[in-house]
Amino acid sequence: MIKSTAIQEDESVNTQASHISVAPMMDWTDRHCRYFHRLLSPNIRLYTEMVTTGAIIHGDADRYLRFNPEEHYVALQLGGSEPQDMAECARIGEQYGYDEININCGCPSERVQKGAFGACLMSEPDTVARNVEAMVKAVKIPVTVKCRIGIDDVEEGPFLRRFVKTVSEAGCNMFIIHARKAWLKGLSPKENREIPPIDYTLPAAIKRENPHLEIAVNGQVKTVEDTTTHMQNFDGVMIGREAYQNPGLLLELERDIYGNTPISAEDAVLRMIPYIEQQARDHGTPMKSITRHMLGLFQGERGARLWRRTLSTQPHLEDAHSTLLAEALKAVA
Ligand SMILES: Cc1cc2nc3c(=O)[nH]c(=O)nc-3n(C[C@H](O)[C@H](O)[C@H](O)COP(=O)(O)O)c2cc1C
């Protein structure tokens, strides 16, 4: 596992020490998406969609937790606020082989607020601390927190400092900070990713004041340049929408930041064919559930529209066969 780091004194980028990850995204970063992202970038960290403690304890846990061994490094994001349940789910996650357990303290949706977790937990740092305490006792893997810089009309500086202090003292050594507030009333989750202004200076100050903590930044990162800039101030950079909508970015990161020759997009597509066949055979997974994550692959290239159109229609047909991917590739060749 990549080790935590303090800010580089000479402001250069230490790619051995900083980590880049794809954000947890409900309905998007399922295990098929993560398998695809891993093909594109062997080095990036991956996160599951948020899984609630209720789904694991009372639902079909295997459906939510199963993942492909190729996905490592892969973190399980939990939604919940009951220490016993969170500890139990962390333990189950560790048994499944996850590399990290992450607590969602950043989601503003009403459904999540009704469950009393997500971003509203930021106003209850003691509750989060009790959860962290119970979880670090239950598992050996890192327990981390993803949060915002604040909620509603709080003054975010003192609010975030108090939150990080209380939760880190309970045993959380890594925070991923989405660098904008969450407004819990009046904005939809989508608006909450766009309207509250982005502010990287506060998370950067938190890192400077807490060199012993691992601080990753999230929010509005779109390019290799954005990523390298943030790597000078943070231990990690988490990328959400851009990684999903333009997965070619993962190839660029692999080449320009990790210094590797990435797989070609075409080869990645061909490597998905046996995966699609295996998932259909072993789990009855329809092809469209996998190919929907691949629509953005050739963004900006010739034939990208035809690729997108082919993949948004043909896998839905009853007799769809995985070889249609090889056919669709001809459009972008
Ligand atoms: C479709 C979608 C689903 C999301 N689901 C989650 C989630 O389950 N847990 C979470 O912590 N954040 C979730 N987020 C927020 C992202 O993890 C990330 O914090 C946010 O998109 C900002 O990063 P970005 O500007 O790079 O997209 C979701 C975002 C999107 C677009």
PDB file of N, CA and C and ligand atoms in Angstrom, residues 22-29 48-51 77 102-108 146-148 176-180 189-190 192-193 198 200 218-222 238-245, ligand 1:
ATOM      1  N   VAL A  22     -10.687   7.079  -7.761  1.00  0.00           N
ATOM      2  CA  VAL A  22     -11.996   7.372  -8.364  1.00  0.00           C
ATOM      3  C   VAL A  22     -13.010   7.368  -7.230  1.00  0.00           C
ATOM      4  N   ALA A  23     -13.821   8.406  -7.162  1.00  0.00           N
ATOM      5  CA  ALA A  23     -14.738   8.626  -6.047  1.00  0.00           C
ATOM      6  C   ALA A  23     -15.830   7.561  -5.976  1.00  0.00           C
ATOM      7  N   PRO A  24     -16.377   7.354  -4.772  1.00  0.00           N
ATOM      8  CA  PRO A  24     -17.577   6.508  -4.670  1.00  0.00           C
ATOM      9  C   PRO A  24     -18.744   7.215  -5.342  1.00  0.00           C
ATOM     10  N   MET A  25     -19.446   6.530  -6.242  1.00  0.00           N
ATOM     11  CA  MET A  25     -20.592   7.160  -6.912  1.00  0.00           C
ATOM     12  C   MET A  25     -21.713   6.145  -7.065  1.00  0.00           C
ATOM     13  N   MET A  26     -22.828   6.428  -6.386  1.00  0.00           N
ATOM     14  CA  MET A  26     -23.994   5.526  -6.405  1.00  0.00           C
ATOM     15  C   MET A  26     -24.445   5.293  -7.833  1.00  0.00           C
ATOM     16  N   ASP A  27     -24.721   4.043  -8.137  1.00  0.00           N
ATOM     17  CA  ASP A  27     -25.224   3.635  -9.430  1.00  0.00           C
ATOM     18  C   ASP A  27     -24.144   3.685 -10.524  1.00  0.00           C
ATOM     19  N   TRP A  28     -22.992   4.241 -10.213  1.00  0.00           N
ATOM     20  CA  TRP A  28     -21.928   4.340 -11.214  1.00  0.00           C
ATOM     21  C   TRP A  28     -20.757   3.400 -10.894  1.00  0.00           C
ATOM     22  N   THR A  29     -20.166   3.551  -9.700  1.00  0.00           N
ATOM     23  CA  THR A  29     -18.934   2.777  -9.446  1.00  0.00           C
ATOM     24  C   THR A  29     -19.243   1.394  -8.859  1.00  0.00           C
ATOM     25  N   THR A  48     -16.139   1.736  -3.684  1.00  0.00           N
ATOM     26  CA  THR A  48     -17.471   1.217  -4.025  1.00  0.00           C
ATOM     27  C   THR A  48     -18.479   2.361  -3.996  1.00  0.00           C
ATOM     28  N   GLU A  49     -19.660   2.106  -4.464  1.00  0.00           N
ATOM     29  CA  GLU A  49     -20.780   3.001  -4.179  1.00  0.00           C
ATOM     30  C   GLU A  49     -21.016   2.926  -2.667  1.00  0.00           C
ATOM     31  N   MET A  50     -21.724   3.895  -2.111  1.00  0.00           N
ATOM     32  CA  MET A  50     -22.065   3.784  -0.691  1.00  0.00           C
ATOM     33  C   MET A  50     -22.982   2.568  -0.468  1.00  0.00           C
ATOM     34  N   VAL A  51     -22.649   1.774   0.536  1.00  0.00           N
ATOM     35  CA  VAL A  51     -23.513   0.651   0.917  1.00  0.00           C
ATOM     36  C   VAL A  51     -23.972   0.914   2.344  1.00  0.00           C
ATOM     37  N   GLN A  77     -17.199   1.870   0.844  1.00  0.00           N
ATOM     38  CA  GLN A  77     -17.790   3.023   1.534  1.00  0.00           C
ATOM     39  C   GLN A  77     -19.080   2.613   2.232  1.00  0.00           C
ATOM     40  N   ASN A 102     -14.441   3.204   4.334  1.00  0.00           N
ATOM     41  CA  ASN A 102     -14.637   4.655   4.308  1.00  0.00           C
ATOM     42  C   ASN A 102     -16.047   4.988   4.808  1.00  0.00           C
ATOM     43  N   ILE A 103     -16.130   6.009   5.641  1.00  0.00           N
ATOM     44  CA  ILE A 103     -17.441   6.421   6.180  1.00  0.00           C
ATOM     45  C   ILE A 103     -17.947   7.619   5.387  1.00  0.00           C
ATOM     46  N   ASN A 104     -19.180   7.532   4.925  1.00  0.00           N
ATOM     47  CA  ASN A 104     -19.757   8.626   4.156  1.00  0.00           C
ATOM     48  C   ASN A 104     -20.266   9.728   5.093  1.00  0.00           C
ATOM     49  N   CYS A 105     -19.559  10.839   5.125  1.00  0.00           N
ATOM     50  CA  CYS A 105     -20.024  12.024   5.877  1.00  0.00           C
ATOM     51  C   CYS A 105     -20.184  13.194   4.911  1.00  0.00           C
ATOM     52  N   GLY A 106     -20.535  12.901   3.663  1.00  0.00           N
ATOM     53  CA  GLY A 106     -20.595  13.985   2.688  1.00  0.00           C
ATOM     54  C   GLY A 106     -21.843  14.006   1.838  1.00  0.00           C
ATOM     55  N   CYS A 107     -22.657  12.932   1.917  1.00  0.00           N
ATOM     56  CA  CYS A 107     -23.826  12.873   1.027  1.00  0.00           C
ATOM     57  C   CYS A 107     -24.983  13.675   1.613  1.00  0.00           C
ATOM     58  N   PRO A 108     -25.556  14.620   0.830  1.00  0.00           N
ATOM     59  CA  PRO A 108     -26.613  15.471   1.358  1.00  0.00           C
ATOM     60  C   PRO A 108     -28.027  15.005   1.019  1.00  0.00           C
ATOM     61  N   LYS A 146     -14.949  10.382   4.410  1.00  0.00           N
ATOM     62  CA  LYS A 146     -15.123  11.327   3.295  1.00  0.00           C
ATOM     63  C   LYS A 146     -16.140  12.365   3.743  1.00  0.00           C
ATOM     64  N   CYS A 147     -15.748  13.634   3.693  1.00  0.00           N
ATOM     65  CA  CYS A 147     -16.641  14.678   4.213  1.00  0.00           C
ATOM     66  C   CYS A 147     -16.608  15.909   3.319  1.00  0.00           C
ATOM     67  N   ARG A 148     -17.365  16.885   3.683  1.00  0.00           N
ATOM     68  CA  ARG A 148     -17.379  18.195   3.008  1.00  0.00           C
ATOM     69  C   ARG A 148     -16.574  19.179   3.859  1.00  0.00           C
ATOM     70  N   ILE A 176     -10.911  12.380   3.297  1.00  0.00           N
ATOM     71  CA  ILE A 176     -11.051  12.841   1.911  1.00  0.00           C
ATOM     72  C   ILE A 176     -12.050  13.988   1.972  1.00  0.00           C
ATOM     73  N   ILE A 177     -11.594  15.166   1.601  1.00  0.00           N
ATOM     74  CA  ILE A 177     -12.456  16.339   1.791  1.00  0.00           C
ATOM     75  C   ILE A 177     -12.957  16.839   0.441  1.00  0.00           C
ATOM     76  N   HIS A 178     -14.257  16.737   0.237  1.00  0.00           N
ATOM     77  CA  HIS A 178     -14.898  17.335  -0.931  1.00  0.00           C
ATOM     78  C   HIS A 178     -14.968  18.833  -0.630  1.00  0.00           C
ATOM     79  N   ALA A 179     -14.238  19.609  -1.443  1.00  0.00           N
ATOM     80  CA  ALA A 179     -13.933  20.998  -1.075  1.00  0.00           C
ATOM     81  C   ALA A 179     -15.083  21.974  -1.305  1.00  0.00           C
ATOM     82  N   ARG A 180     -16.268  21.597  -0.928  1.00  0.00           N
ATOM     83  CA  ARG A 180     -17.392  22.541  -0.921  1.00  0.00           C
ATOM     84  C   ARG A 180     -18.340  22.127   0.192  1.00  0.00           C
ATOM     85  N   PRO A 189     -29.007  16.612  -4.442  1.00  0.00           N
ATOM     86  CA  PRO A 189     -27.614  16.138  -4.418  1.00  0.00           C
ATOM     87  C   PRO A 189     -26.824  16.641  -5.628  1.00  0.00           C
ATOM     88  N   LYS A 190     -27.464  16.670  -6.793  1.00  0.00           N
ATOM     89  CA  LYS A 190     -26.754  17.125  -8.001  1.00  0.00           C
ATOM     90  C   LYS A 190     -26.369  18.600  -7.838  1.00  0.00           C
ATOM     91  N   ASN A 192     -25.951  20.121  -5.153  1.00  0.00           N
ATOM     92  CA  ASN A 192     -24.947  20.195  -4.090  1.00  0.00           C
ATOM     93  C   ASN A 192     -23.544  19.842  -4.566  1.00  0.00           C
ATOM     94  N   ARG A 193     -23.437  19.352  -5.809  1.00  0.00           N
ATOM     95  CA  ARG A 193     -22.110  19.109  -6.377  1.00  0.00           C
ATOM     96  C   ARG A 193     -21.706  20.248  -7.294  1.00  0.00           C
ATOM     97  N   ILE A 198     -16.513  26.069  -4.621  1.00  0.00           N
ATOM     98  CA  ILE A 198     -15.397  25.190  -4.291  1.00  0.00           C
ATOM     99  C   ILE A 198     -14.316  25.999  -3.571  1.00  0.00           C
ATOM    100  N   TYR A 200     -10.493  25.145  -2.125  1.00  0.00           N
ATOM    101  CA  TYR A 200      -9.418  24.198  -1.811  1.00  0.00           C
ATOM    102  C   TYR A 200      -8.514  24.720  -0.685  1.00  0.00           C
ATOM    103  N   ASN A 218     -11.039  16.425  -2.964  1.00  0.00           N
ATOM    104  CA  ASN A 218     -12.008  15.999  -3.985  1.00  0.00           C
ATOM    105  C   ASN A 218     -12.841  17.205  -4.404  1.00  0.00           C
ATOM    106  N   GLY A 219     -13.258  17.198  -5.670  1.00  0.00           N
ATOM    107  CA  GLY A 219     -14.154  18.232  -6.157  1.00  0.00           C
ATOM    108  C   GLY A 219     -13.614  18.941  -7.383  1.00  0.00           C
ATOM    109  N   GLN A 220     -14.298  18.678  -8.530  1.00  0.00           N
ATOM    110  CA  GLN A 220     -14.035  19.483  -9.721  1.00  0.00           C
ATOM    111  C   GLN A 220     -12.659  19.223 -10.338  1.00  0.00           C
ATOM    112  N   VAL A 221     -12.070  18.088 -10.075  1.00  0.00           N
ATOM    113  CA  VAL A 221     -10.774  17.774 -10.688  1.00  0.00           C
ATOM    114  C   VAL A 221     -11.060  17.165 -12.055  1.00  0.00           C
ATOM    115  N   LYS A 222     -10.480  17.761 -13.097  1.00  0.00           N
ATOM    116  CA  LYS A 222     -10.863  17.339 -14.447  1.00  0.00           C
ATOM    117  C   LYS A 222      -9.694  16.915 -15.323  1.00  0.00           C
ATOM    118  N   MET A 238      -8.963  12.779  -5.260  1.00  0.00           N
ATOM    119  CA  MET A 238     -10.074  11.895  -5.628  1.00  0.00           C
ATOM    120  C   MET A 238     -10.861  12.538  -6.772  1.00  0.00           C
ATOM    121  N   ILE A 239     -11.088  11.759  -7.807  1.00  0.00           N
ATOM    122  CA  ILE A 239     -11.776  12.291  -8.993  1.00  0.00           C
ATOM    123  C   ILE A 239     -13.107  11.565  -9.161  1.00  0.00           C
ATOM    124  N   GLY A 240     -14.172  12.332  -9.323  1.00  0.00           N
ATOM    125  CA  GLY A 240     -15.505  11.731  -9.444  1.00  0.00           C
ATOM    126  C   GLY A 240     -16.006  11.732 -10.876  1.00  0.00           C
ATOM    127  N   ARG A 241     -16.839  12.725 -11.191  1.00  0.00           N
ATOM    128  CA  ARG A 241     -17.565  12.703 -12.453  1.00  0.00           C
ATOM    129  C   ARG A 241     -16.681  12.601 -13.681  1.00  0.00           C
ATOM    130  N   GLU A 242     -15.557  13.323 -13.686  1.00  0.00           N
ATOM    131  CA  GLU A 242     -14.725  13.324 -14.895  1.00  0.00           C
ATOM    132  C   GLU A 242     -14.166  11.930 -15.178  1.00  0.00           C
ATOM    133  N   ALA A 243     -13.807  11.197 -14.127  1.00  0.00           N
ATOM    134  CA  ALA A 243     -13.253   9.858 -14.329  1.00  0.00           C
ATOM    135  C   ALA A 243     -14.311   8.940 -14.937  1.00  0.00           C
ATOM    136  N   TYR A 244     -15.559   9.125 -14.510  1.00  0.00           N
ATOM    137  CA  TYR A 244     -16.621   8.256 -15.022  1.00  0.00           C
ATOM    138  C   TYR A 244     -17.020   8.649 -16.450  1.00  0.00           C
ATOM    139  N   GLN A 245     -17.174   9.971 -16.646  1.00  0.00           N
ATOM    140  CA  GLN A 245     -17.692  10.415 -17.943  1.00  0.00           C
ATOM    141  C   GLN A 245     -16.621  10.432 -19.026  1.00  0.00           C
TER     142      GLN A 245
HETATM  143  C1  LIG B   1     -23.815   9.865  -9.618  1.00  0.00           C
HETATM  144  C2  LIG B   1     -23.073  10.234  -8.356  1.00  0.00           C
HETATM  145  C3  LIG B   1     -23.211   9.439  -7.230  1.00  0.00           C
HETATM  146  C4  LIG B   1     -22.496   9.738  -6.065  1.00  0.00           C
HETATM  147  N1  LIG B   1     -22.582   8.890  -5.002  1.00  0.00           N
HETATM  148  C5  LIG B   1     -21.782   9.082  -3.915  1.00  0.00           C
HETATM  149  C6  LIG B   1     -21.690   8.113  -2.870  1.00  0.00           C
HETATM  150  O1  LIG B   1     -22.298   7.035  -2.915  1.00  0.00           O
HETATM  151  N2  LIG B   1     -20.896   8.406  -1.800  1.00  0.00           N
HETATM  152  C7  LIG B   1     -20.167   9.567  -1.733  1.00  0.00           C
HETATM  153  O2  LIG B   1     -19.445   9.792  -0.758  1.00  0.00           O
HETATM  154  N3  LIG B   1     -20.232  10.490  -2.721  1.00  0.00           N
HETATM  155  C8  LIG B   1     -20.989  10.262  -3.815  1.00  0.00           C
HETATM  156  N4  LIG B   1     -20.977  11.157  -4.849  1.00  0.00           N
HETATM  157  C9  LIG B   1     -20.100  12.341  -4.764  1.00  0.00           C
HETATM  158  C10 LIG B   1     -18.725  12.043  -5.363  1.00  0.00           C
HETATM  159  O3  LIG B   1     -18.076  11.016  -4.646  1.00  0.00           O
HETATM  160  C11 LIG B   1     -17.835  13.304  -5.359  1.00  0.00           C
HETATM  161  O4  LIG B   1     -17.649  13.708  -4.026  1.00  0.00           O
HETATM  162  C12 LIG B   1     -18.471  14.452  -6.125  1.00  0.00           C
HETATM  163  O5  LIG B   1     -18.962  14.030  -7.384  1.00  0.00           O
HETATM  164  C13 LIG B   1     -17.447  15.592  -6.338  1.00  0.00           C
HETATM  165  O6  LIG B   1     -16.346  15.146  -7.090  1.00  0.00           O
HETATM  166  P1  LIG B   1     -16.216  15.525  -8.676  1.00  0.00           P
HETATM  167  O7  LIG B   1     -16.367  17.007  -8.779  1.00  0.00           O
HETATM  168  O8  LIG B   1     -14.838  15.051  -9.068  1.00  0.00           O
HETATM  169  O9  LIG B   1     -17.315  14.806  -9.384  1.00  0.00           O
HETATM  170  C14 LIG B   1     -21.670  10.881  -6.008  1.00  0.00           C
HETATM  171  C15 LIG B   1     -21.553  11.683  -7.163  1.00  0.00           C
HETATM  172  C16 LIG B   1     -22.221  11.356  -8.326  1.00  0.00           C
HETATM  173  C17 LIG B   1     -22.045  12.209  -9.557  1.00  0.00           C
END
